Amino acid sequence: MLENERYGEAMDLLRFLLQCQGQEERHYDEWRALLEWLQAAFPHYGEDLPVIREERDEEEISEEDMARQHARSKLEQDDGYADKMLRTVMEEPLSEQTMLALEQLAYLDRPEINDSLTGWLKDKTLHPLLQFRVLQTLRRRGVQGIIAFTRGEEPVEVEIDTVPLRPEDFPLQIVQILERVADQTEVHEPTLFYFAQELWIQYVMAVYGTRDYMSMLEENDSMTDIWAAALHMTVADSLGGSHDEEDTRSMYAVTGAMRFRLEQAYRSMKQFVSAGLDGQ
């Protein structure tokens, strides 16, 4: 967050961590010291968070216009700017710069960008999160229709003009799975729930359009329970603790008949976590 100048989000996270219990005192000292430094160094990201968020909501109306104007200005200054952004995305190692370049490409008025990105998505083996970001870029560029490509080893087809642009754009079933975890953890295990939120949106983007994703959309309470339990188990593992599978299955009412599907969901999420940004 600090490397990308997301100071407000960093302060929010530190405040949250300071409210959690059960950690070593030295961790609280480090978090408190870092928060105090951020508040002193960046006072305009101050305590009046609701006001800041209201101002941001008002600014969102013109945010796309501002991004488009910025991209147009860059193109006027450098006729090769679009090619540079494409090379950053398609040739350089996956990094934050890749995502920033994709944001620029979303607003550059060059029709050839569409063919370059769709061809790249179809022909190259890309990280699932990068694939999703490319889909978002194509949607922002106004591309329509169905695009077929391979995600992992699974062929998928995605309708570009329905690709979610924000977390809240995902279907209700996706939200309900996270809410199910919140019901079980928000009070007694707030740290687990915080990281469950972070992991869930990343994972959902990574499996968008796959069989796993389609199973989440089934109008079936059992599938909600299965994916919620898998998410709980994965985050518990990632935090360095351990989970009792039987207790977790009981917590989410996952019966013996649903156990095999739970193991599949859990394995899929574990593979995503293990692969990291370098995984394909």
Tab-separated table of C-alpha atoms in Angstrom:
chain	number	residue	atom	x	y	z
A	1	MET	CA	0.000	0.000	0.000
A	2	LEU	CA	2.791	2.429	0.848
A	3	GLU	CA	4.681	1.666	-2.363
A	4	ASN	CA	1.554	2.556	-4.346
A	5	GLU	CA	0.793	5.653	-2.223
A	6	ARG	CA	-2.415	4.136	-0.818
A	7	TYR	CA	-1.851	5.881	2.491
A	8	GLY	CA	-5.498	6.147	3.509
A	9	GLU	CA	-6.017	2.395	3.070
A	10	ALA	CA	-2.803	1.701	4.984
A	11	MET	CA	-4.056	3.800	7.904
A	12	ASP	CA	-7.413	1.984	7.841
A	13	LEU	CA	-5.658	-1.385	7.970
A	14	LEU	CA	-3.393	-0.352	10.852
A	15	ARG	CA	-6.351	0.953	12.857
A	16	PHE	CA	-8.136	-2.346	12.274
A	17	LEU	CA	-5.129	-4.399	13.371
A	18	LEU	CA	-4.742	-2.353	16.554
A	19	GLN	CA	-8.292	-3.324	17.504
A	20	CYS	CA	-7.581	-7.034	17.129
A	21	GLN	CA	-6.576	-9.118	20.117
A	22	GLY	CA	-4.249	-12.044	20.653
A	23	GLN	CA	-1.090	-10.753	18.968
A	24	GLU	CA	2.331	-10.161	20.515
A	25	GLU	CA	2.770	-6.731	22.101
A	26	ARG	CA	5.705	-5.881	19.819
A	27	HIS	CA	3.379	-6.132	16.822
A	28	TYR	CA	1.036	-3.564	18.338
A	29	ASP	CA	4.001	-1.285	19.054
A	30	GLU	CA	5.152	-1.530	15.422
A	31	TRP	CA	1.652	-0.917	14.028
A	32	ARG	CA	1.094	2.032	16.384
A	33	ALA	CA	4.439	3.598	15.465
A	34	LEU	CA	3.785	3.212	11.741
A	35	LEU	CA	0.286	4.669	12.058
A	36	GLU	CA	1.606	7.686	13.987
A	37	TRP	CA	4.265	8.247	11.328
A	38	LEU	CA	1.684	8.078	8.525
A	39	GLN	CA	-0.619	10.511	10.319
A	40	ALA	CA	2.247	12.976	10.772
A	41	ALA	CA	3.634	12.565	7.232
A	42	PHE	CA	0.270	12.641	5.438
A	43	PRO	CA	-2.099	14.737	7.561
A	44	HIS	CA	-4.533	15.241	4.657
A	45	TYR	CA	-5.414	11.547	5.021
A	46	GLY	CA	-6.573	12.431	8.546
A	47	GLU	CA	-9.142	11.132	10.950
A	48	ASP	CA	-12.252	12.540	9.288
A	49	LEU	CA	-12.730	9.413	7.179
A	50	PRO	CA	-16.502	9.673	6.554
A	51	VAL	CA	-16.045	13.154	5.066
A	52	ILE	CA	-13.181	11.933	2.874
A	53	ARG	CA	-15.260	9.012	1.642
A	54	GLU	CA	-18.199	11.321	0.856
A	55	GLU	CA	-15.889	13.544	-1.165
A	56	ARG	CA	-14.571	10.506	-3.015
A	57	ASP	CA	-18.125	9.383	-3.829
A	58	GLU	CA	-18.826	12.807	-5.357
A	59	GLU	CA	-15.609	12.650	-7.346
A	60	GLU	CA	-16.391	9.202	-8.783
A	61	ILE	CA	-18.837	10.765	-11.229
A	62	SER	CA	-16.039	12.505	-13.101
A	63	GLU	CA	-13.252	10.005	-12.384
A	64	GLU	CA	-13.655	8.214	-15.720
A	65	ASP	CA	-13.691	11.508	-17.622
A	66	MET	CA	-10.522	12.591	-15.841
A	67	ALA	CA	-8.804	9.282	-16.680
A	68	ARG	CA	-9.850	9.613	-20.299
A	69	GLN	CA	-8.579	13.193	-20.462
A	70	HIS	CA	-5.262	12.158	-18.915
A	71	ALA	CA	-4.845	9.324	-21.444
A	72	ARG	CA	-5.696	11.663	-24.342
A	73	SER	CA	-3.115	14.161	-23.092
A	74	LYS	CA	-0.432	11.472	-22.932
A	75	LEU	CA	-1.249	10.384	-26.483
A	76	GLU	CA	-1.044	13.958	-27.757
A	77	GLN	CA	2.395	14.365	-26.180
A	78	ASP	CA	3.692	11.019	-27.466
A	79	ASP	CA	2.181	9.327	-30.514
A	80	GLY	CA	3.830	6.054	-29.478
A	81	TYR	CA	2.306	6.095	-25.995
A	82	ALA	CA	-0.258	3.362	-26.758
A	83	ASP	CA	2.470	1.045	-28.055
A	84	LYS	CA	4.535	1.702	-24.931
A	85	MET	CA	1.589	0.781	-22.693
A	86	LEU	CA	0.957	-2.383	-24.710
A	87	ARG	CA	4.597	-3.409	-24.365
A	88	THR	CA	4.451	-2.801	-20.603
A	89	VAL	CA	1.426	-5.069	-20.355
A	90	MET	CA	2.413	-7.789	-22.807
A	91	GLU	CA	6.205	-8.000	-22.536
A	92	GLU	CA	7.295	-6.920	-19.061
A	93	PRO	CA	6.985	-9.038	-15.861
A	94	LEU	CA	3.627	-8.886	-14.089
A	95	SER	CA	3.687	-6.038	-11.573
A	96	GLU	CA	1.759	-3.008	-10.393
A	97	GLN	CA	3.026	-1.220	-13.513
A	98	THR	CA	1.189	-3.804	-15.622
A	99	MET	CA	-2.106	-2.914	-13.954
A	100	LEU	CA	-1.470	0.823	-14.277
A	101	ALA	CA	-0.720	0.394	-17.982
A	102	LEU	CA	-3.985	-1.528	-18.445
A	103	GLU	CA	-5.849	1.350	-16.809
A	104	GLN	CA	-4.299	3.725	-19.335
A	105	LEU	CA	-5.149	1.431	-22.247
A	106	ALA	CA	-8.803	1.449	-21.199
A	107	TYR	CA	-9.078	5.107	-22.230
A	108	LEU	CA	-6.726	5.421	-25.219
A	109	ASP	CA	-8.642	6.036	-28.449
A	110	ARG	CA	-6.801	3.526	-30.614
A	111	PRO	CA	-8.976	0.726	-32.134
A	112	GLU	CA	-5.968	-1.563	-32.658
A	113	ILE	CA	-5.659	-1.938	-28.878
A	114	ASN	CA	-8.770	-4.125	-28.881
A	115	ASP	CA	-7.276	-6.616	-31.341
A	116	SER	CA	-3.941	-6.648	-29.533
A	117	LEU	CA	-5.477	-7.410	-26.126
A	118	THR	CA	-8.030	-9.973	-27.355
A	119	GLY	CA	-5.381	-11.803	-29.374
A	120	TRP	CA	-2.994	-11.805	-26.419
A	121	LEU	CA	-5.688	-13.114	-24.084
A	122	LYS	CA	-6.562	-15.946	-26.458
A	123	ASP	CA	-3.034	-16.991	-27.429
A	124	LYS	CA	-0.902	-16.578	-24.285
A	125	THR	CA	-0.870	-18.404	-20.971
A	126	LEU	CA	-1.501	-15.612	-18.470
A	127	HIS	CA	-1.993	-15.373	-14.731
A	128	PRO	CA	-5.760	-15.620	-14.015
A	129	LEU	CA	-5.843	-12.217	-12.292
A	130	LEU	CA	-4.162	-10.617	-15.289
A	131	GLN	CA	-6.709	-12.284	-17.571
A	132	PHE	CA	-9.508	-10.739	-15.537
A	133	ARG	CA	-7.904	-7.292	-15.626
A	134	VAL	CA	-7.630	-7.551	-19.406
A	135	LEU	CA	-11.331	-8.443	-19.572
A	136	GLN	CA	-12.139	-5.366	-17.484
A	137	THR	CA	-10.034	-3.200	-19.791
A	138	LEU	CA	-11.835	-4.553	-22.853
A	139	ARG	CA	-15.206	-3.836	-21.267
A	140	ARG	CA	-14.167	-0.278	-20.380
A	141	ARG	CA	-13.121	0.148	-24.007
A	142	GLY	CA	-16.657	-0.757	-25.068
A	143	VAL	CA	-15.823	-4.154	-26.592
A	144	GLN	CA	-18.856	-6.444	-26.820
A	145	GLY	CA	-19.486	-10.086	-27.569
A	146	ILE	CA	-18.124	-13.381	-26.289
A	147	ILE	CA	-14.421	-14.123	-25.997
A	148	ALA	CA	-13.058	-17.665	-25.617
A	149	PHE	CA	-9.727	-18.389	-23.953
A	150	THR	CA	-8.085	-20.861	-21.582
A	151	ARG	CA	-7.915	-20.322	-17.842
A	152	GLY	CA	-5.445	-22.797	-16.375
A	153	GLU	CA	-6.303	-25.907	-18.333
A	154	GLU	CA	-10.001	-25.109	-18.624
A	155	PRO	CA	-11.512	-23.506	-21.744
A	156	VAL	CA	-13.884	-20.685	-20.812
A	157	GLU	CA	-16.185	-18.296	-22.629
A	158	VAL	CA	-16.941	-14.852	-21.217
A	159	GLU	CA	-19.410	-12.212	-22.375
A	160	ILE	CA	-17.278	-9.080	-22.185
A	161	ASP	CA	-20.038	-6.548	-21.544
A	162	THR	CA	-21.082	-8.386	-18.352
A	163	VAL	CA	-17.603	-8.469	-16.749
A	164	PRO	CA	-17.810	-6.834	-13.272
A	165	LEU	CA	-15.827	-3.608	-13.013
A	166	ARG	CA	-16.116	-3.290	-9.213
A	167	PRO	CA	-16.476	-5.826	-6.384
A	168	GLU	CA	-20.084	-4.755	-5.830
A	169	ASP	CA	-20.880	-5.605	-9.467
A	170	PHE	CA	-20.533	-9.355	-8.839
A	171	PRO	CA	-23.768	-11.368	-8.505
A	172	LEU	CA	-25.554	-11.561	-5.160
A	173	GLN	CA	-24.536	-15.198	-4.652
A	174	ILE	CA	-20.867	-14.155	-4.523
A	175	VAL	CA	-21.654	-11.601	-1.816
A	176	GLN	CA	-23.730	-14.096	0.154
A	177	ILE	CA	-20.806	-16.522	0.439
A	178	LEU	CA	-18.687	-13.838	2.112
A	179	GLU	CA	-21.615	-12.841	4.319
A	180	ARG	CA	-21.869	-16.452	5.457
A	181	VAL	CA	-18.236	-16.304	6.615
A	182	ALA	CA	-18.928	-12.964	8.294
A	183	ASP	CA	-21.740	-14.545	10.316
A	184	GLN	CA	-19.271	-17.067	11.749
A	185	THR	CA	-16.146	-14.940	12.203
A	186	GLU	CA	-16.810	-11.198	12.298
A	187	VAL	CA	-17.187	-11.026	16.094
A	188	HIS	CA	-14.947	-13.796	17.426
A	189	GLU	CA	-12.319	-13.946	14.649
A	190	PRO	CA	-12.181	-10.439	13.095
A	191	THR	CA	-8.672	-10.927	11.742
A	192	LEU	CA	-9.775	-14.022	9.834
A	193	PHE	CA	-12.756	-12.179	8.380
A	194	TYR	CA	-10.617	-9.221	7.290
A	195	PHE	CA	-8.295	-11.468	5.292
A	196	ALA	CA	-11.250	-13.529	4.036
A	197	GLN	CA	-12.576	-10.362	2.379
A	198	GLU	CA	-9.228	-9.718	0.711
A	199	LEU	CA	-8.768	-13.293	-0.501
A	200	TRP	CA	-12.344	-13.772	-1.684
A	201	ILE	CA	-12.419	-10.953	-4.219
A	202	GLN	CA	-9.005	-11.970	-5.578
A	203	TYR	CA	-10.039	-15.599	-5.903
A	204	VAL	CA	-13.399	-14.798	-7.510
A	205	MET	CA	-11.644	-12.690	-10.156
A	206	ALA	CA	-9.137	-15.490	-10.757
A	207	VAL	CA	-11.824	-18.140	-11.409
A	208	TYR	CA	-14.279	-15.868	-13.220
A	209	GLY	CA	-16.063	-17.781	-15.964
A	210	THR	CA	-14.847	-21.239	-14.865
A	211	ARG	CA	-16.837	-24.220	-13.610
A	212	ASP	CA	-15.929	-23.258	-10.046
A	213	TYR	CA	-17.329	-19.777	-10.575
A	214	MET	CA	-20.524	-21.122	-12.121
A	215	SER	CA	-21.030	-23.437	-9.162
A	216	MET	CA	-21.004	-20.400	-6.832
A	217	LEU	CA	-23.938	-18.950	-8.786
A	218	GLU	CA	-26.193	-21.946	-8.263
A	219	GLU	CA	-29.421	-21.049	-6.470
A	220	ASN	CA	-28.552	-23.520	-3.762
A	221	ASP	CA	-27.850	-22.850	-0.081
A	222	SER	CA	-25.608	-25.912	0.019
A	223	MET	CA	-23.169	-24.360	-2.464
A	224	THR	CA	-23.075	-21.167	-0.394
A	225	ASP	CA	-22.181	-23.238	2.673
A	226	ILE	CA	-19.540	-25.233	0.794
A	227	TRP	CA	-17.708	-22.187	-0.595
A	228	ALA	CA	-17.966	-20.318	2.705
A	229	ALA	CA	-16.434	-23.275	4.555
A	230	ALA	CA	-13.652	-23.583	1.959
A	231	LEU	CA	-12.862	-19.874	2.293
A	232	HIS	CA	-12.783	-20.132	6.097
A	233	MET	CA	-10.439	-23.122	5.989
A	234	THR	CA	-8.096	-21.521	3.435
A	235	VAL	CA	-7.731	-18.258	5.359
A	236	ALA	CA	-7.202	-20.125	8.638
A	237	ASP	CA	-4.336	-22.010	6.978
A	238	SER	CA	-2.874	-18.846	5.464
A	239	LEU	CA	-2.789	-17.104	8.842
A	240	GLY	CA	-0.492	-19.829	10.138
A	241	GLY	CA	-3.058	-21.492	12.318
A	242	SER	CA	-4.861	-24.745	11.833
A	243	HIS	CA	-8.455	-25.727	11.382
A	244	ASP	CA	-10.452	-28.727	12.438
A	245	GLU	CA	-12.234	-29.790	9.261
A	246	GLU	CA	-15.012	-31.517	11.152
A	247	ASP	CA	-15.669	-28.421	13.266
A	248	THR	CA	-15.663	-26.183	10.197
A	249	ARG	CA	-18.032	-28.480	8.323
A	250	SER	CA	-20.353	-28.443	11.324
A	251	MET	CA	-20.109	-24.637	11.579
A	252	TYR	CA	-21.290	-24.262	7.979
A	253	ALA	CA	-23.713	-27.198	7.991
A	254	VAL	CA	-21.728	-29.088	5.366
A	255	THR	CA	-22.990	-32.664	5.589
A	256	GLY	CA	-21.135	-35.821	4.624
A	257	ALA	CA	-22.793	-35.887	1.214
A	258	MET	CA	-21.324	-32.460	0.450
A	259	ARG	CA	-17.843	-33.256	1.730
A	260	PHE	CA	-16.333	-34.162	-1.642
A	261	ARG	CA	-17.440	-30.867	-3.166
A	262	LEU	CA	-16.011	-29.014	-0.180
A	263	GLU	CA	-12.652	-30.725	-0.683
A	264	GLN	CA	-12.672	-29.678	-4.354
A	265	ALA	CA	-13.427	-26.036	-3.477
A	266	TYR	CA	-10.809	-26.014	-0.727
A	267	ARG	CA	-8.169	-27.510	-3.037
A	268	SER	CA	-8.939	-24.921	-5.732
A	269	MET	CA	-8.520	-22.039	-3.293
A	270	LYS	CA	-5.331	-23.505	-1.824
A	271	GLN	CA	-3.839	-23.826	-5.304
A	272	PHE	CA	-4.630	-20.175	-6.002
A	273	VAL	CA	-2.973	-19.056	-2.761
A	274	SER	CA	0.070	-21.261	-3.352
A	275	ALA	CA	0.566	-20.055	-6.916
A	276	GLY	CA	0.834	-16.380	-5.965
A	277	LEU	CA	1.506	-13.803	-8.684
A	278	ASP	CA	3.940	-16.059	-10.491
A	279	GLY	CA	1.482	-18.921	-10.952
A	280	GLN	CA	-0.186	-19.611	-14.238
